[in-house]
XYZ file of C-alpha atoms in Angstrom:
412
model
C 65.243 103.418 68.669
C 68.996 103.096 69.286
C 71.095 102.045 66.295
C 74.405 100.246 66.747
C 75.894 102.839 64.377
C 75.223 105.380 67.138
C 76.862 103.384 69.952
C 80.561 103.593 70.720
C 83.194 102.720 73.275
C 84.537 106.282 73.283
C 83.259 109.505 71.699
C 85.833 112.261 71.123
C 84.415 115.787 70.822
C 86.651 118.118 68.817
C 88.822 117.013 65.894
C 91.758 119.360 66.109
C 95.213 117.946 66.768
C 94.453 116.762 70.315
C 91.160 115.056 69.479
C 92.556 113.491 66.312
C 95.613 112.166 68.159
C 93.332 110.763 70.871
C 91.052 109.092 68.305
C 94.118 107.491 66.705
C 95.288 106.116 70.054
C 91.842 104.744 70.902
C 91.245 103.137 67.513
C 94.737 101.631 67.587
C 93.782 99.918 70.857
C 90.679 98.371 69.303
C 88.137 100.797 70.758
C 85.036 101.587 68.716
C 85.678 105.327 68.405
C 83.636 108.281 67.129
C 85.396 111.580 66.361
C 83.060 114.589 66.095
C 83.963 118.044 64.724
C 81.677 121.089 64.820
C 83.072 122.593 61.579
C 84.623 121.040 58.472
C 87.542 118.740 59.119
C 90.844 120.636 58.733
C 89.108 124.017 59.133
C 91.014 127.237 59.871
C 88.842 128.548 62.710
C 90.735 127.094 65.675
C 94.283 126.292 66.778
C 95.287 123.263 64.693
C 95.635 124.656 61.184
C 98.442 126.323 59.293
C 101.837 125.502 57.918
C 104.241 125.145 60.825
C 104.651 124.619 64.562
C 107.931 124.341 66.406
C 109.038 121.402 68.479
C 111.520 121.972 71.303
C 112.465 120.279 74.545
C 113.803 123.497 76.085
C 111.203 124.312 78.710
C 111.593 126.251 81.965
C 109.061 123.742 83.370
C 110.960 120.464 83.447
C 107.765 118.372 83.451
C 107.339 119.147 79.749
C 110.794 117.902 78.727
C 109.957 114.189 78.904
C 106.626 114.820 77.185
C 108.418 116.459 74.253
C 110.995 113.685 74.041
C 108.263 111.028 73.962
C 106.268 113.062 71.447
C 109.303 113.376 69.186
C 109.541 109.590 69.065
C 105.804 109.154 68.415
C 105.831 111.764 65.641
C 108.487 109.720 63.862
C 106.670 106.443 64.461
C 103.303 107.731 63.246
C 104.672 109.400 60.130
C 106.333 106.092 59.260
C 102.903 104.432 59.547
C 101.297 106.903 57.150
C 104.236 107.046 54.753
C 104.882 110.794 54.580
C 106.634 113.377 56.732
C 105.035 115.899 59.046
C 108.072 116.418 61.324
C 111.143 118.142 59.875
C 114.082 118.139 62.256
C 116.328 121.067 63.119
C 118.297 122.240 66.124
C 116.587 124.545 68.650
C 118.219 127.811 69.705
C 117.004 129.779 72.738
C 118.349 133.244 73.549
C 117.867 136.020 76.091
C 119.704 138.381 78.424
C 121.992 136.290 80.629
C 120.003 137.067 83.783
C 116.642 136.008 82.322
C 114.978 133.554 84.722
C 113.266 131.588 81.949
C 116.543 130.876 80.163
C 118.210 129.954 83.447
C 115.344 127.560 84.151
C 115.707 126.084 80.652
C 119.349 125.293 81.408
C 118.342 123.679 84.730
C 115.688 121.599 82.961
C 118.195 120.403 80.363
C 120.597 119.377 83.119
C 117.912 117.662 85.195
C 116.408 115.790 82.245
C 119.721 114.851 80.584
C 119.066 116.874 77.446
C 122.392 117.638 75.737
C 122.875 121.394 75.367
C 125.508 124.046 74.749
C 125.552 127.525 76.267
C 126.990 130.037 73.792
C 128.105 133.611 74.350
C 127.720 136.372 71.802
C 130.919 135.564 69.884
C 130.283 131.812 69.919
C 126.796 132.371 68.502
C 128.191 134.510 65.697
C 130.788 131.844 64.927
C 128.309 128.956 65.138
C 125.821 130.556 62.737
C 128.333 132.275 60.449
C 127.277 135.748 61.553
C 123.591 135.202 60.695
C 122.464 135.563 64.317
C 123.683 138.511 66.395
C 123.189 138.634 70.148
C 123.385 141.925 72.067
C 125.995 142.425 74.753
C 125.119 140.470 77.880
C 122.967 137.870 76.092
C 123.429 134.090 76.009
C 122.162 131.335 73.739
C 121.293 127.690 74.428
C 121.574 125.199 71.557
C 119.933 121.755 71.665
C 119.306 118.983 69.148
C 115.585 118.420 69.799
C 114.025 121.021 67.533
C 112.281 121.326 64.237
C 109.046 122.051 62.443
C 105.757 120.156 62.398
C 103.248 120.676 59.573
C 99.989 121.161 61.509
C 97.143 120.673 59.029
C 99.015 117.738 57.507
C 99.543 116.273 60.993
C 95.844 116.516 61.895
C 94.970 114.831 58.599
C 97.523 112.103 59.326
C 96.013 111.195 62.696
C 92.488 111.244 61.248
C 93.473 109.009 58.339
C 95.185 106.490 60.624
C 92.235 106.508 63.043
C 89.884 105.871 60.110
C 92.095 103.039 58.849
C 91.757 101.422 62.273
C 87.972 101.632 62.287
C 87.170 105.012 63.835
C 84.065 106.820 62.592
C 84.707 110.477 61.657
C 81.856 112.985 61.397
C 82.279 116.703 60.760
C 79.818 119.607 60.827
C 78.428 118.032 63.999
C 78.284 120.666 66.722
C 77.929 119.037 70.140
C 75.440 120.888 72.328
C 75.569 118.683 75.410
C 76.871 115.501 76.984
C 74.385 113.885 79.371
C 74.829 110.974 81.750
C 72.747 107.945 80.720
C 70.936 107.033 83.928
C 69.569 103.781 82.482
C 72.528 101.900 81.015
C 75.439 104.039 82.170
C 77.825 105.869 79.921
C 76.873 109.136 78.253
C 74.654 110.496 75.512
C 76.250 113.068 73.223
C 73.694 115.401 71.666
C 74.360 117.463 68.525
C 72.839 120.713 67.278
C 70.927 118.957 64.499
C 69.269 116.529 66.910
C 71.451 113.452 66.474
C 72.320 111.508 69.610
C 75.244 109.160 70.121
C 75.839 106.873 73.077
C 79.298 106.135 74.413
C 80.705 104.250 77.341
C 83.119 107.155 77.719
C 83.735 110.621 76.287
C 86.777 112.844 75.726
C 86.279 116.598 75.258
C 89.039 118.284 73.230
C 87.158 121.330 71.979
C 90.062 123.781 71.798
C 89.047 127.395 72.256
C 85.443 126.224 72.768
C 86.264 123.889 75.659
C 85.350 126.437 78.331
C 81.840 126.951 76.937
C 81.168 123.250 76.387
C 82.502 122.088 79.759
C 80.385 124.694 81.527
C 77.292 123.440 79.688
C 78.065 119.785 80.321
C 79.278 119.824 83.903
C 78.701 123.325 85.238
C 82.459 123.636 85.695
C 84.011 127.029 84.943
C 87.495 126.432 83.547
C 89.815 129.474 83.587
C 90.639 129.143 79.890
C 90.735 132.327 77.807
C 90.852 132.296 74.008
C 93.421 134.639 72.457
C 93.685 135.594 68.818
C 97.287 135.635 67.653
C 98.856 136.687 64.371
C 101.625 134.690 62.703
C 103.993 136.806 60.594
C 106.177 135.923 57.628
C 109.100 138.155 56.633
C 111.081 138.282 53.400
C 114.672 137.020 53.401
C 117.006 139.305 51.459
C 117.674 138.066 47.939
C 120.630 135.713 47.663
C 120.428 134.573 51.290
C 117.320 132.362 51.113
C 119.184 129.039 51.246
C 120.937 129.952 54.511
C 117.593 130.216 56.342
C 115.937 127.162 54.781
C 114.984 124.027 56.681
C 117.680 121.430 56.183
C 120.423 124.062 56.276
C 122.151 124.860 59.555
C 119.503 127.372 60.650
C 117.541 126.431 63.804
C 114.049 126.858 65.144
C 114.385 129.563 67.770
C 112.897 131.393 70.732
C 113.909 134.662 72.384
C 112.812 135.253 75.987
C 111.916 138.630 77.395
C 110.082 141.567 75.852
C 109.057 140.751 73.220
C 108.966 136.949 73.488
C 109.753 135.965 69.891
C 109.714 132.565 68.220
C 110.324 131.399 64.677
C 111.169 128.640 62.259
C 113.506 128.134 59.336
C 112.064 128.912 55.916
C 109.882 125.976 54.863
C 106.286 126.643 53.856
C 106.777 129.763 51.720
C 110.005 129.973 49.678
C 112.004 133.051 50.548
C 109.968 133.820 53.676
C 110.760 133.124 57.320
C 108.224 132.897 60.143
C 109.042 135.264 63.019
C 106.239 136.076 65.451
C 105.526 137.314 68.939
C 104.219 134.683 71.324
C 101.065 136.406 72.477
C 97.690 137.747 71.500
C 94.463 139.475 72.393
C 91.510 138.003 74.322
C 88.634 137.051 72.048
C 85.380 135.125 71.898
C 86.047 132.191 69.547
C 82.607 132.719 68.005
C 83.125 136.475 67.451
C 86.719 136.902 66.384
C 88.193 140.088 64.909
C 90.008 137.980 62.265
C 93.115 139.919 61.692
C 96.077 141.984 62.769
C 94.167 145.288 62.916
C 95.503 147.532 65.642
C 98.535 145.449 66.569
C 101.914 147.072 66.880
C 104.862 145.315 65.298
C 107.432 147.946 66.279
C 109.180 145.839 68.922
C 109.279 142.824 66.599
C 110.710 144.885 63.744
C 113.453 146.137 66.042
C 114.147 142.610 67.251
C 114.526 141.319 63.669
C 116.791 144.235 62.766
C 119.018 143.511 65.756
C 119.259 139.733 65.373
C 119.599 138.823 61.697
C 122.431 141.009 60.425
C 120.207 142.806 57.922
C 119.542 139.540 56.060
C 115.789 139.665 56.779
C 113.710 142.648 55.645
C 112.201 144.113 58.811
C 110.042 146.723 57.069
C 106.931 144.641 57.708
C 105.561 141.130 57.276
C 104.679 140.150 53.715
C 102.102 137.601 54.873
C 100.129 137.008 58.066
C 97.867 134.256 59.352
C 95.385 134.321 62.214
C 95.210 131.598 64.867
C 93.932 131.081 68.411
C 95.526 130.127 71.711
C 93.534 128.708 74.635
C 95.255 130.195 77.662
C 95.226 129.073 81.287
C 96.489 131.487 83.994
C 99.674 129.434 84.481
C 100.026 128.448 80.794
C 99.869 124.766 81.746
C 97.448 122.288 80.208
C 94.174 120.996 81.626
C 94.088 117.191 81.399
C 91.674 115.706 83.900
C 88.379 113.988 84.577
C 85.275 116.155 84.479
C 84.139 114.477 87.714
C 80.841 115.233 89.410
C 78.051 112.972 88.221
C 80.258 111.801 85.349
C 83.012 110.441 87.581
C 85.740 109.146 85.273
C 83.454 108.691 82.243
C 84.296 112.115 80.768
C 87.877 113.380 80.329
C 88.875 116.934 79.403
C 91.891 118.033 77.378
C 92.262 121.794 76.927
C 94.078 124.996 77.774
C 97.127 124.152 75.673
C 98.193 127.800 75.885
C 99.922 128.248 72.554
C 102.580 125.582 73.118
C 100.778 122.234 73.133
C 100.805 121.191 69.476
C 104.243 119.602 69.624
C 103.064 117.368 72.483
C 99.846 116.187 70.798
C 101.077 112.584 70.400
C 101.643 112.281 74.166
C 98.458 114.170 75.042
C 96.485 111.763 72.856
C 98.150 108.817 74.552
C 97.436 110.245 78.019
C 93.791 111.087 77.260
C 93.270 107.560 75.911
C 94.933 106.082 79.006
C 92.757 108.153 81.338
C 89.475 107.359 79.633
C 90.220 103.626 79.334
C 92.033 102.830 82.574
C 91.513 105.848 84.834
C 95.217 106.644 85.087
C 98.165 107.716 82.942
C 101.836 106.933 83.429
C 104.944 108.763 82.306
C 103.478 112.250 82.786
C 103.415 114.372 85.958
C 99.622 114.721 86.030
C 99.512 116.892 89.150
C 100.439 119.938 87.064
C 97.422 119.467 84.780
C 94.605 118.873 87.269
C 91.594 121.195 87.435
C 91.925 121.234 91.235
C 94.995 123.463 91.042
C 92.807 126.477 90.224
C 90.645 125.882 93.278
C 93.771 125.783 95.433
C 95.179 128.898 93.728
C 93.310 130.903 91.039
C 96.640 131.504 89.284
C 97.349 127.771 89.100
C 100.858 126.370 89.327
C 103.360 128.706 90.986
C 106.385 129.605 88.861
C 109.506 131.593 89.580
C 109.963 133.185 86.163
C 108.251 135.404 83.648
C 105.037 134.621 81.767
C 105.814 132.997 78.440
C 102.829 134.426 76.561
C 101.861 138.084 76.373
C 98.072 138.196 76.599
C 97.483 141.931 76.591
C 97.550 144.653 73.978
C 100.963 145.999 75.062
C 102.696 144.648 71.987
C 102.562 141.916 69.438
């Protein structure tokens, strides 16, 4: 017998940041929404936990710039709805050798998308940041105002709470084993590992590092999404200098292109510590992870810290580390599309966020809700996120600059 408590307008599978943002958007629009999570809510086994993510509009790919700008506005709007902050603003500083194609493309994107920016040479950088940041000879920096830190676990909780307030049903420890087309009344049946079955007019799959396995089971589609385990590192600021690196001071979120590709945030989550990490990782099975930094080399990162921060950050080794996962596509662009086949437009996929999607979760949630409700999404250049691109070219979208994420064991 079917119970009305098991029937929904839309079922969202996966309650990380993308699924939670999508559930919020759907519930806000009056849709009877079910959000399912295979583990505990706010677990630490995927890509949506932890203490900080950066937000920046400086992308070599200009199609992300508008998405970040819209997301920045939605972050502020949503945190005003909940009544607490998850988005802490700062400037964003990008740096690299002056001939680096990624940095040159960032400058072009800023110009094309009307993002105010300043290009700074080595001396100007030293002056701007009071000698705290040192660039090598022949390097340039790009400074923009759209930057800052997002608190990830807090942000996921925020979207879930607001979705619940608007009538969404949230169920955790519900591993979805399959999504099956309902041949009798249309829509889909979502089947869980413990035998429960839910019916929905539509379904959104946002299963993070598990999306490849689930989509293959559901639709027979092999998505080129590879899970990577990455290690986030925190380094001690030298005593007496902690305030200079703290959020709310003049210190920016930052990224450094080249080898290694480094990113970091002002000191926020742990007093006296600053997050500085390499943007990369090691391929893993999300169900059989190594869980830790064993075997990684931090030599290049230690040298980078020594060269950039005027001896104000102890580069002897990280004092704390955290493990996380990326879900990488070959071109490092997202997968946002209909599953197709027998499901047509009834099932939508969001995945492959490649270690840089968190900041754009508000827009991704809006787009996934648009697609599942109306069959189209405006304000985003969807052609870059279609599954079809990998059938046209196994490497996906063609780009004229270096990979952003190191996905081998060369360094970390």
